[in-house]
PDB file of C-alpha atoms in Angstrom:
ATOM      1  CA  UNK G   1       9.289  27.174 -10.272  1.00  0.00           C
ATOM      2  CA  UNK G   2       8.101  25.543 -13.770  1.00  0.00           C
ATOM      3  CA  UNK G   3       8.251  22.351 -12.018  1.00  0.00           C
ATOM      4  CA  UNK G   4       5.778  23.122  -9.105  1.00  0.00           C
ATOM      5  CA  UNK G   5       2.620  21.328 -10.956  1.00  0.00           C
ATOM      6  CA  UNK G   6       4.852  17.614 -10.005  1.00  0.00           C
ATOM      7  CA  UNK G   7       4.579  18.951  -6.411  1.00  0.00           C
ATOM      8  CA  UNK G   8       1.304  19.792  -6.558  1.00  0.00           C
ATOM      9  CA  UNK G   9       0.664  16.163  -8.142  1.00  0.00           C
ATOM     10  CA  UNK G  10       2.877  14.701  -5.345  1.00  0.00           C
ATOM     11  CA  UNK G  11       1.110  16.610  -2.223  1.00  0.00           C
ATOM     12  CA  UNK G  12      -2.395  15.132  -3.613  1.00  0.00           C
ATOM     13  CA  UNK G  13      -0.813  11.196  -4.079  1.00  0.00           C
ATOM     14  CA  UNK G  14       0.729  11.702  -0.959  1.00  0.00           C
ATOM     15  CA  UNK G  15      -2.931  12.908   0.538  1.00  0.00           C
ATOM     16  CA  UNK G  16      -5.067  10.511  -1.241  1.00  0.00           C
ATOM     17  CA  UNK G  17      -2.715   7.392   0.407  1.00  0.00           C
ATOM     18  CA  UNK G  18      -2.763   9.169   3.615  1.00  0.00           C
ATOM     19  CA  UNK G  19      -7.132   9.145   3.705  1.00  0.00           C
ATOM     20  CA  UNK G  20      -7.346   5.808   1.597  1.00  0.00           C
ATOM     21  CA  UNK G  21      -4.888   4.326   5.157  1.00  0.00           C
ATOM     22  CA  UNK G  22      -2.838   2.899   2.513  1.00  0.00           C
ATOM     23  CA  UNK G  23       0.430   4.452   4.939  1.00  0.00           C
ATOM     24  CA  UNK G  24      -1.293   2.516   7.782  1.00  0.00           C
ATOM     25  CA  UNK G  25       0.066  -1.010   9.478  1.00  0.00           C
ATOM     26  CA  UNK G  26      -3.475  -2.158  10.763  1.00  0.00           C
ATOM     27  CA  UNK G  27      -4.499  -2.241   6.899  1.00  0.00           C
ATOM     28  CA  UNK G  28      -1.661  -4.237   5.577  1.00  0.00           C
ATOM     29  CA  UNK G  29      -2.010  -6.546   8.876  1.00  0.00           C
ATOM     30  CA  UNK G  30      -5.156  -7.022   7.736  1.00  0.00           C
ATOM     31  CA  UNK G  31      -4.042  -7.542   3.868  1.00  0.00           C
ATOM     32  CA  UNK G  32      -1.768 -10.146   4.692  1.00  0.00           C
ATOM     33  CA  UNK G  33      -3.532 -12.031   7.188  1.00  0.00           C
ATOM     34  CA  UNK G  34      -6.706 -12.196   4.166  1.00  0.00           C
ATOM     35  CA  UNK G  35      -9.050 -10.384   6.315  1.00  0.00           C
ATOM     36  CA  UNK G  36     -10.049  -6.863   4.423  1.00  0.00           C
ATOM     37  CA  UNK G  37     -10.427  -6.590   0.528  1.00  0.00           C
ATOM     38  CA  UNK G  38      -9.196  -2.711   1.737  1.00  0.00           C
ATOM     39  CA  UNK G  39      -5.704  -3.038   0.004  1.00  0.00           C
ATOM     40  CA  UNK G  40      -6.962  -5.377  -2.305  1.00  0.00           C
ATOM     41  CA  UNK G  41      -8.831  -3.739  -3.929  1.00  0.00           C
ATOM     42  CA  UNK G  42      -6.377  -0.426  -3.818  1.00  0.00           C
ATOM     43  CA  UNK G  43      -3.725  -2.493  -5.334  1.00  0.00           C
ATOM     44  CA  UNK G  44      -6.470  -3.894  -7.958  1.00  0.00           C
ATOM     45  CA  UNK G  45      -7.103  -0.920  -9.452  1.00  0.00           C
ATOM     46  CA  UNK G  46      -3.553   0.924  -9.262  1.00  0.00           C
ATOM     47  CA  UNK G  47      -2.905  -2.181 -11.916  1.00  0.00           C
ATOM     48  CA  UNK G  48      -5.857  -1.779 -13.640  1.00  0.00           C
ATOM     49  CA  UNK G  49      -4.735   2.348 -13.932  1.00  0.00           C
ATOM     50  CA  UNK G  50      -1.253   1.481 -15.111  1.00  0.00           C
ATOM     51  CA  UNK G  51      -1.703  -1.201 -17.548  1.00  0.00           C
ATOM     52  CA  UNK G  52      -4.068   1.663 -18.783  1.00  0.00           C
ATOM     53  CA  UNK G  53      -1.742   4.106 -19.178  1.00  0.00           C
ATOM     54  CA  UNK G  54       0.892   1.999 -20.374  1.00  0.00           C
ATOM     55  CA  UNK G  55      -1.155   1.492 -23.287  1.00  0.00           C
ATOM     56  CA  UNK G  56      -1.456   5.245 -23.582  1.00  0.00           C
ATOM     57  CA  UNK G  57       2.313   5.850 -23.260  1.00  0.00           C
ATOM     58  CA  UNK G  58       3.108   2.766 -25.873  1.00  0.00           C
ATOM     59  CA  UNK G  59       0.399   4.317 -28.091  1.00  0.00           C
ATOM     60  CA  UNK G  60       2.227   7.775 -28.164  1.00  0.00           C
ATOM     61  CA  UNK G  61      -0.925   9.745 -26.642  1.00  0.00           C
ATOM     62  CA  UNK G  62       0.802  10.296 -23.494  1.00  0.00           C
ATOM     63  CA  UNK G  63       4.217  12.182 -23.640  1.00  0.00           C
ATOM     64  CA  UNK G  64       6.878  13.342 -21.309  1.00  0.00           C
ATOM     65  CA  UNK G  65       6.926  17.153 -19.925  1.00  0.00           C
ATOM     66  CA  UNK G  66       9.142  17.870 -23.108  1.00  0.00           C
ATOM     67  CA  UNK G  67       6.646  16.914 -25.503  1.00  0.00           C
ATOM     68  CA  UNK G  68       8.775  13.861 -26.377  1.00  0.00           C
ATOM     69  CA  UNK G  69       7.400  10.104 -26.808  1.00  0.00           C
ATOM     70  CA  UNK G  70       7.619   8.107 -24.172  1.00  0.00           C
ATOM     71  CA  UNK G  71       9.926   4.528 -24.662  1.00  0.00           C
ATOM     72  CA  UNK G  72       9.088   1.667 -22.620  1.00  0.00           C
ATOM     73  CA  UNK G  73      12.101  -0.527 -22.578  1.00  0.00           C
ATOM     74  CA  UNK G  74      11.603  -4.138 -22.933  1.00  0.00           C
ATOM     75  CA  UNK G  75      12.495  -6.436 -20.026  1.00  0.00           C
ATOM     76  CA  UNK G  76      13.609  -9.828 -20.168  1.00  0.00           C
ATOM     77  CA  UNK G  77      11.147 -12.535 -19.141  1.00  0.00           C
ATOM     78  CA  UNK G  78      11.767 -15.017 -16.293  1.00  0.00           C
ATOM     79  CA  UNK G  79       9.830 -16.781 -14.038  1.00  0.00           C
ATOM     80  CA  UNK G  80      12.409 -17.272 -11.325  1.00  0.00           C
ATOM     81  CA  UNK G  81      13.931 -13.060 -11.553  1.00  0.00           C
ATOM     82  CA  UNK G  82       9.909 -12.392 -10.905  1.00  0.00           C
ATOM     83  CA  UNK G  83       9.617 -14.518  -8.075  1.00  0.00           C
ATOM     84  CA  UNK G  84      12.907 -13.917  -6.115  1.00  0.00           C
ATOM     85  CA  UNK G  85      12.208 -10.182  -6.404  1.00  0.00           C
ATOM     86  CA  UNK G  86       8.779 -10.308  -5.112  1.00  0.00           C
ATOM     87  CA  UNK G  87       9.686 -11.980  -2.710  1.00  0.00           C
ATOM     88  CA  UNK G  88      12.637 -10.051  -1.621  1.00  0.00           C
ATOM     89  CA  UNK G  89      10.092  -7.138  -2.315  1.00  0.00           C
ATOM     90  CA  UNK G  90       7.720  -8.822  -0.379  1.00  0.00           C
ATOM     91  CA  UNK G  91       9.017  -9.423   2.718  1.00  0.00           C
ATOM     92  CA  UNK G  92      10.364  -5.643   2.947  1.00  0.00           C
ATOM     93  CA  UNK G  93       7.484  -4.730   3.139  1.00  0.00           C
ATOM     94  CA  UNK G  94       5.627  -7.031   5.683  1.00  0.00           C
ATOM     95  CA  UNK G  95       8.941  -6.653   7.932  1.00  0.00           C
ATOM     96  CA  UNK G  96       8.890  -2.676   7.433  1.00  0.00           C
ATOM     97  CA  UNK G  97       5.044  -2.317   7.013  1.00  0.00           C
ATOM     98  CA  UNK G  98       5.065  -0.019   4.204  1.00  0.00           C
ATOM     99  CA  UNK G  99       5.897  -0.336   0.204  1.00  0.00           C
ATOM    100  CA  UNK G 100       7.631   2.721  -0.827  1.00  0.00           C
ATOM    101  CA  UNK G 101       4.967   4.986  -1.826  1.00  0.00           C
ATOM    102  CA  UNK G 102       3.453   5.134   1.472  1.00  0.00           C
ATOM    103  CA  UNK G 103       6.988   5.672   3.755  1.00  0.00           C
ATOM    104  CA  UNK G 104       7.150   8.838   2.789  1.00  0.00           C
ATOM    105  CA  UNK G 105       3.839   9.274   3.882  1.00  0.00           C
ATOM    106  CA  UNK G 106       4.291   8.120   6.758  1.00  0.00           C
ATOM    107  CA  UNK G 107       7.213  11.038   7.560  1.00  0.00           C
ATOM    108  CA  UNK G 108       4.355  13.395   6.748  1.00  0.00           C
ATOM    109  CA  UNK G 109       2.988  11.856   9.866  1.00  0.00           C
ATOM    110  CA  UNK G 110       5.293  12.114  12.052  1.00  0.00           C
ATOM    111  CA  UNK G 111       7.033   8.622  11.923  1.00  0.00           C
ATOM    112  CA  UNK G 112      10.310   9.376  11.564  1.00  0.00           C
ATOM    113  CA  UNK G 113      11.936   6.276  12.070  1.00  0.00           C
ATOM    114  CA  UNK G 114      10.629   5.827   8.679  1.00  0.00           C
ATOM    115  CA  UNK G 115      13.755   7.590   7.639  1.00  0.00           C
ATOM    116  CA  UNK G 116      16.126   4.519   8.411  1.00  0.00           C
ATOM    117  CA  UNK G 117      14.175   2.388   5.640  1.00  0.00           C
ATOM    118  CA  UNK G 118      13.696   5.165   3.266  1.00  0.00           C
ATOM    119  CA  UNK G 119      17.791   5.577   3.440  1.00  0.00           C
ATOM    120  CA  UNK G 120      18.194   1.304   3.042  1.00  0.00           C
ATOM    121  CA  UNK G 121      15.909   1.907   0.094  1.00  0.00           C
ATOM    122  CA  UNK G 122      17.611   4.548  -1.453  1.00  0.00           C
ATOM    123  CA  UNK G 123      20.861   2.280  -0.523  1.00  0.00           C
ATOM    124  CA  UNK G 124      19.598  -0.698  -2.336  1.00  0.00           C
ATOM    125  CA  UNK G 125      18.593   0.917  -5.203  1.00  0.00           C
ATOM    126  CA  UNK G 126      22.429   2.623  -5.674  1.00  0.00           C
ATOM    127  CA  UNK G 127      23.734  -0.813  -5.012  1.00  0.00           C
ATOM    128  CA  UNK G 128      21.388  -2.239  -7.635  1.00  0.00           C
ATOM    129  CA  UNK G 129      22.469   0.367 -10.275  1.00  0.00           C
ATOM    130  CA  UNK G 130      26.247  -0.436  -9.537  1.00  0.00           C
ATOM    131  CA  UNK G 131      25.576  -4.188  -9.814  1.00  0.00           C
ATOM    132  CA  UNK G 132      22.356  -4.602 -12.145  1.00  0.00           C
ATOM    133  CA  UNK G 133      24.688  -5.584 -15.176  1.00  0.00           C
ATOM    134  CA  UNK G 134      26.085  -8.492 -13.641  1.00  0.00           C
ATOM    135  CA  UNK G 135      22.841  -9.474 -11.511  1.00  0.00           C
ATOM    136  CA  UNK G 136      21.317  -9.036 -14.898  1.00  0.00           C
ATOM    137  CA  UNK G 137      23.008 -11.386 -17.138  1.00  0.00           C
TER     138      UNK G 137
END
């Protein structure tokens, strides 16, 4: 029960995407296709938010639940790693119609053949933590 406040936090996320229609195909048609600044400008400031609090976190005002500092762990640079998993990220997401924050949305409304991506996406990120030391290399 001393961890109910993250459900509370996740209940409201998982409300705010569902009335911003962040969960909904007809706004990332639109997205892709360069015809609404609607995800846009969703996406704009979810960067603008993080790269905000990932100052806070490397600053050491922001800590974990346990009070402890929070340690952002340098990644290695590379133009090509960036662009191959964008891409692959990418195209998931066109092909599926959702980017993993809103699928589970979506299975709060009722789409539950949602459940078949959000199981290849749990999937590919096992795989990834088997392999990621020699993909990583």
């Amino acid at each position: 029960m001393k961890n109910i406040k993250f459900l509370i936090i996740g209940v409201f996320f998982g409300i705010i995407l569902s009335k911003s229609e962040v969960a909904s195909w007809y706004r990332i048609y639109e997205m892709f296709k360069f015809k609404s600044f609607h995800m846009f400008g969703i996406i704009g400031s979810a960067i603008v938010i993080s790269m905000l609090f990932m100052q806070l976190f490397k600053n050491g005002k922001i800590r974990n639940y346990l009070g402890q500092k929070i340690i952002i762990k340098v990644k290695k640079k590379g133009v090509i790693r960036a662009l191959f998993g964008g891409t692959i990220f990418g195209l998931g997401w066109a092909l599926v119609g959702a980017c993993p924050g809103p699928m589970f949305v979506l299975v709060g409304h009722g789409v539950f053949s949602i459940l078949f991506v959000i199981s290849g996406a749990v999937l590919g990120a096992f795989l990834f933590g088997l392999f990621s030391e020699k993909l990583l290399r």
